[in-house]
XYZ file of C-alpha atoms in Angstrom:
315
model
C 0.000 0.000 0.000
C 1.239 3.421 -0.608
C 1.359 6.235 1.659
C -1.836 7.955 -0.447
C -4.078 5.640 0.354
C -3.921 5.289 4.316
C -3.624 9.934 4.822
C -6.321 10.085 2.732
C -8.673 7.419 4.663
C -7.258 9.214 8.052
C -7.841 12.613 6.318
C -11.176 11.734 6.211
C -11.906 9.956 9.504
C -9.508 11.361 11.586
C -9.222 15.065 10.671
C -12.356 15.928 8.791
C -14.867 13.587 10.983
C -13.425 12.758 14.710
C -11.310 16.196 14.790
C -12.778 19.278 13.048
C -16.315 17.072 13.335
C -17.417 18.851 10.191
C -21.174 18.504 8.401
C -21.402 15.684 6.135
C -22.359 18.274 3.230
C -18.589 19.255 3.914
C -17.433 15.378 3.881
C -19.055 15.009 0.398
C -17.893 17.945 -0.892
C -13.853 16.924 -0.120
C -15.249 13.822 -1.590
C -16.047 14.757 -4.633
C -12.993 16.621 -4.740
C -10.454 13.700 -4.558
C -12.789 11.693 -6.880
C -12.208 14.283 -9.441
C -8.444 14.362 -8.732
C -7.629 10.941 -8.414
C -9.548 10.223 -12.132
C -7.662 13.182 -13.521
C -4.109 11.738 -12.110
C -5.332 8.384 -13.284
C -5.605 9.273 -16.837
C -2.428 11.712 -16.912
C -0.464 9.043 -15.682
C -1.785 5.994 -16.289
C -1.600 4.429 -12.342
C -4.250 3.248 -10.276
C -6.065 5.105 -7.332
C -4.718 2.392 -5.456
C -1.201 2.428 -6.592
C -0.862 6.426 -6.627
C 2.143 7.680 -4.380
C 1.669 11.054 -2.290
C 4.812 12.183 -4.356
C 2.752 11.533 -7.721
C 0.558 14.608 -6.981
C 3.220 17.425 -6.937
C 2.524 21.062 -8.226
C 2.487 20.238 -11.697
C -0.551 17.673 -11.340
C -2.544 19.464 -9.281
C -2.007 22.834 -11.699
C -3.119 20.781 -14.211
C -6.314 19.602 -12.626
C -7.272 22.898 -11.251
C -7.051 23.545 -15.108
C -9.052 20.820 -16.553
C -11.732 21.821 -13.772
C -11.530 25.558 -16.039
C -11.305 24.444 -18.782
C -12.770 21.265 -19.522
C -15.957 21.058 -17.006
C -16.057 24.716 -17.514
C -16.024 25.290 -13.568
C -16.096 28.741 -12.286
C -13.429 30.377 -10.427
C -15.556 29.901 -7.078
C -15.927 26.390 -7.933
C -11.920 25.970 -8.557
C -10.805 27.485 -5.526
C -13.277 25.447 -3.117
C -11.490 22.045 -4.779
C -7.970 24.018 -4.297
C -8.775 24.628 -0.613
C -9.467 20.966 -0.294
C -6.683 19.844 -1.901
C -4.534 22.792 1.068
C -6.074 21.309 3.901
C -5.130 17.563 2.538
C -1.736 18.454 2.378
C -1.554 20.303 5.249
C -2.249 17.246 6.929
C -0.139 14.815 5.311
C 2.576 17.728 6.072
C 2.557 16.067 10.186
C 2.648 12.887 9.067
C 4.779 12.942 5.993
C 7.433 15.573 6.613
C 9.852 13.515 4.086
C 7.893 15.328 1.773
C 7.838 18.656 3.020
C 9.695 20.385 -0.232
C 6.396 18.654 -2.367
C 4.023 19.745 -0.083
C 4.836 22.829 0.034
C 4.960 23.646 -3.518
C 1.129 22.450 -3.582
C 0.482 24.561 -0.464
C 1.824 27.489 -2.262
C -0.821 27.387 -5.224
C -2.623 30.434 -5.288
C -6.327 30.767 -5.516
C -7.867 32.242 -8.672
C -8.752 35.535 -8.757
C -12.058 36.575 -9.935
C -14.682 39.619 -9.805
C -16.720 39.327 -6.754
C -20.626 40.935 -7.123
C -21.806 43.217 -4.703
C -24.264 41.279 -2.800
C -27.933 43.144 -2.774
C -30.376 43.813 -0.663
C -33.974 44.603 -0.204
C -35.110 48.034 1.330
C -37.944 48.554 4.151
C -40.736 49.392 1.330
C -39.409 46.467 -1.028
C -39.271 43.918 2.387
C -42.503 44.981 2.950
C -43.843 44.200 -0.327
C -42.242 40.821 -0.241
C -43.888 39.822 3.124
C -47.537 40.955 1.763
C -46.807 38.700 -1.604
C -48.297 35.348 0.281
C -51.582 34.351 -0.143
C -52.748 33.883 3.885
C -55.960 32.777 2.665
C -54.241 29.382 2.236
C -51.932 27.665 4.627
C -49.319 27.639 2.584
C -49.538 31.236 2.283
C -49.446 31.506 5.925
C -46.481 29.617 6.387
C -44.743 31.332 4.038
C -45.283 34.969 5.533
C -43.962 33.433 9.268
C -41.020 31.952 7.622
C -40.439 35.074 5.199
C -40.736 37.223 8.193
C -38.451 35.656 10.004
C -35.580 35.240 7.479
C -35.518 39.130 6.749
C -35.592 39.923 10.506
C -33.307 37.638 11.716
C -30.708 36.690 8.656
C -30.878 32.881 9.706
C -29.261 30.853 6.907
C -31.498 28.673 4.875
C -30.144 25.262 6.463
C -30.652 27.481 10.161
C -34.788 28.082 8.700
C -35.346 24.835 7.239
C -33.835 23.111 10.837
C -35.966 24.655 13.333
C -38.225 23.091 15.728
C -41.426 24.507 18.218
C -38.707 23.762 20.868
C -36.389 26.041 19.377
C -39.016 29.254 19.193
C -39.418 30.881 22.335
C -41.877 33.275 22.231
C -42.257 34.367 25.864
C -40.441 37.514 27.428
C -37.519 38.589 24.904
C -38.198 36.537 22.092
C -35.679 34.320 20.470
C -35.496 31.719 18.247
C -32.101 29.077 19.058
C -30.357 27.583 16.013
C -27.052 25.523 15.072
C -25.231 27.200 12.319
C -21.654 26.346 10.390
C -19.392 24.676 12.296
C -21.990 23.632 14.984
C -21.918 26.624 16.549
C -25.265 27.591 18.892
C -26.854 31.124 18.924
C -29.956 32.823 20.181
C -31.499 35.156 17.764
C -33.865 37.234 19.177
C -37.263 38.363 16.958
C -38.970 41.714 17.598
C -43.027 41.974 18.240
C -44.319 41.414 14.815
C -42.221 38.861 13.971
C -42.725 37.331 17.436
C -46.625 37.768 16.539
C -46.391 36.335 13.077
C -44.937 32.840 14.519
C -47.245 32.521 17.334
C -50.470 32.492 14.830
C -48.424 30.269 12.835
C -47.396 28.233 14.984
C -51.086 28.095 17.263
C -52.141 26.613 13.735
C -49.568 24.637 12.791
C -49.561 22.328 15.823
C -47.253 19.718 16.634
C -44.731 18.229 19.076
C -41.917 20.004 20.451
C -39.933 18.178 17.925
C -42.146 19.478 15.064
C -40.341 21.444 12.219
C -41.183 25.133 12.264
C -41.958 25.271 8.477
C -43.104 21.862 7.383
C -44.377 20.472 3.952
C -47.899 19.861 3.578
C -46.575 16.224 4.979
C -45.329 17.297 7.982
C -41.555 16.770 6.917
C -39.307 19.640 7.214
C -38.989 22.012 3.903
C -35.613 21.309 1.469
C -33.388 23.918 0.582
C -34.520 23.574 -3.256
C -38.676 24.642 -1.546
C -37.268 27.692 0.161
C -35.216 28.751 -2.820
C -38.365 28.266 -5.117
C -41.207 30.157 -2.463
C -38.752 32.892 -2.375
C -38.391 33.899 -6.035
C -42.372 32.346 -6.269
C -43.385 35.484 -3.651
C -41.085 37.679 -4.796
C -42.043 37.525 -8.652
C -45.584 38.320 -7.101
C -44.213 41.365 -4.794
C -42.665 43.179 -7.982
C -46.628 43.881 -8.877
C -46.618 45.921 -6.277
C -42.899 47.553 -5.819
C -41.164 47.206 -9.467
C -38.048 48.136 -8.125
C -37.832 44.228 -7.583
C -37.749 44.028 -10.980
C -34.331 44.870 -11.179
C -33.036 42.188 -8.412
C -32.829 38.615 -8.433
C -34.303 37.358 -4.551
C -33.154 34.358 -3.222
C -33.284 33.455 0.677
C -29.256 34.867 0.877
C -30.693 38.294 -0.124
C -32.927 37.888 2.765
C -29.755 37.654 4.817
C -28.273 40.412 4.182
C -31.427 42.400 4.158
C -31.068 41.562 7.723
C -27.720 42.561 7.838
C -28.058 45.866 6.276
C -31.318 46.675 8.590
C -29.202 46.416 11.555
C -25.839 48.454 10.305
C -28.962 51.485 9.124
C -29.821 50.836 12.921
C -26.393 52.045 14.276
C -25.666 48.191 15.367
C -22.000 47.670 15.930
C -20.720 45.039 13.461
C -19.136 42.711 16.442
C -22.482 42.832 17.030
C -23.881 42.267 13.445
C -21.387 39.360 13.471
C -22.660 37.584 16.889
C -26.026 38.152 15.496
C -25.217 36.054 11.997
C -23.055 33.460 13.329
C -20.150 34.544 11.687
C -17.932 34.959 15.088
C -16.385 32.199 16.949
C -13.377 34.599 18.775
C -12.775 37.271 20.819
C -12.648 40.959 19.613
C -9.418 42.511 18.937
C -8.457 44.787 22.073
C -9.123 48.281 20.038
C -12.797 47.033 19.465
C -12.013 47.023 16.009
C -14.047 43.723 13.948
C -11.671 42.132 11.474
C -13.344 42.129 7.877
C -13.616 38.944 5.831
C -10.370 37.670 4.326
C -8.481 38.992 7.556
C -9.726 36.923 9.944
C -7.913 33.801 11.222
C -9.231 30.247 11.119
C -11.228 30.694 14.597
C -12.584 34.409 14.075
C -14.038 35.833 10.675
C -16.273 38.535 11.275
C -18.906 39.992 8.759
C -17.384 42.820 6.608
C -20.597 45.093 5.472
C -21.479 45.979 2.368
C -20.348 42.370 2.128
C -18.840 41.710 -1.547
C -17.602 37.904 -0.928
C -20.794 36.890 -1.382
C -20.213 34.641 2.309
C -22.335 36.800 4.381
């Protein structure tokens, strides 16, 4: 057996599951990654997954694959650089437990990213929110479901995997209301939801019924929505909202936009962007003694704090 073959399997189940204790959407994603390169090194040099040394995937492979992945499955730039960071924190790995071959390693380490234009991330204003949130029908349930959970994305920024994971259990609706989630990296906030919204998800949820364990914003099955629903009610409401503010027209909606609707609401507000941060589970440190919130692309591995207007589209 090569040395390959056993870092990647501990890659995998030692680093990437027992250690860092990532999501599985992360796990597949690193997947897919070394499927890709391990094909590409197969055909360029004619050896077996199997029989592939760490040494056979130097710089020059691995330049060439990033290419291929641009040129030949026509990936984007974003695309490219999330296999390329993959490929980093492999070899940063097999760095500790290969350090024979530390000049190889760091030549792939030492592949830059590709740089590309980054969009300026919109958002909706108080007149076009508004619109949005009176685009649901709440004659129908659906409708009704869809103004609670509408609601309380543009209020609160939760992510769509944050929205489409809540429980009854984890809406509190009492004195200082809140809503709990589990963002990236497992991390656990409170959120808390001002009177309307607070009002919106107690009719909802006074219809809606259910156990404790019930999800917030279920299907007409009872089974928690899919990403794919939320992306589709969105644009659904929002192609109804433009009716009655065009300047939606002009702006694509998807539940991200929602986010940093949020986002921008609370820097209008005066709200100190530590505080923006805590409130979108983007901080997992401690603020630097001056006060002053590192910006996105500054911050190390355990602190990256949410630089507004955000134009990494990562908000």
């Amino acid at each position: 057996m090569t040395a390959l073959a056993p870092v990647l399997q501990a890659f995998f189940t030692e680093r990437l599951i027992a250690q860092r204790q990532v999501s599985g959407h992360t796990v597949a994603a690193y997947r897919d990654t070394f499927r890709l390169l391990l094909a590409f090194a197969q055909q360029r040099t004619g050896t077996a997954p199997c029989d592939l040394r760490l040494d056979d995937l130097d710089a020059a492979l691995i330049g060439a694959f990033l290419e291929h992945l641009r040129r030949d499955r026509r990936n984007s730039a974003r695309t490219r650089n999330a296999r390329l960071s993959a490929i980093h924190s492999l070899f940063g790995y097999a760095a500790l437990r290969h350090p024979e071959n530390a000049a190889l390693i760091q030549r792939v380490l030492a592949i830059p990213p590709a740089r590309f234009e980054k969009a300026t991330m919109s958002f909706l204003t108080h007149q076009e929110t508004e619109a949005l949130l009176a685009a649901p029908d709440r004659t129908r349930w659906t409708g009704r479901r869809d103004h609670a959970l509408l609601a309380l994305a543009a209020q609160t920024g939760l992510r769509v995997s944050e929205l489409t994971a809540l429980t009854r259990a984890d809406v509190h609706l009492g004195p200082g209301p809140h809503v709990r989630c589990t963002g990236k990296g497992r991390k656990e906030r409170c959120t808390p939801v001002t009177t309307q919204v607070a009002r919106a998800l107690r009719a909802w949820l006074d219809e809606r019924g259910g156990g404790p364990d019930s999800p917030v914003f279920p299907t007409s099955r009872g089974q928690p929505l899919s990403r794919d629903a939320v992306q589709l009610l969105v644009a659904r409401h929002a192609k109804t909202a433009q009716a009655m503010c065009p300047t939606l027209r002009s702006k694509t909606i998807s539940p991200h936009v929602l986010r940093h609707t949020a986002a921008m609401a609370l820097l209008h507000a005066g709200t100190d962007i530590t505080v923006i941060a805590l409130w979108l589970g983007h901080f997992s440190g401690v603020p630097e003694p001056s006060g002053t919130a590192r910006l996105h692309g500054s911050a190390g591995p355990r602190q990256k704090l949410l630089c507004l207007p955000c134009t990494t589209g990562k908000l």
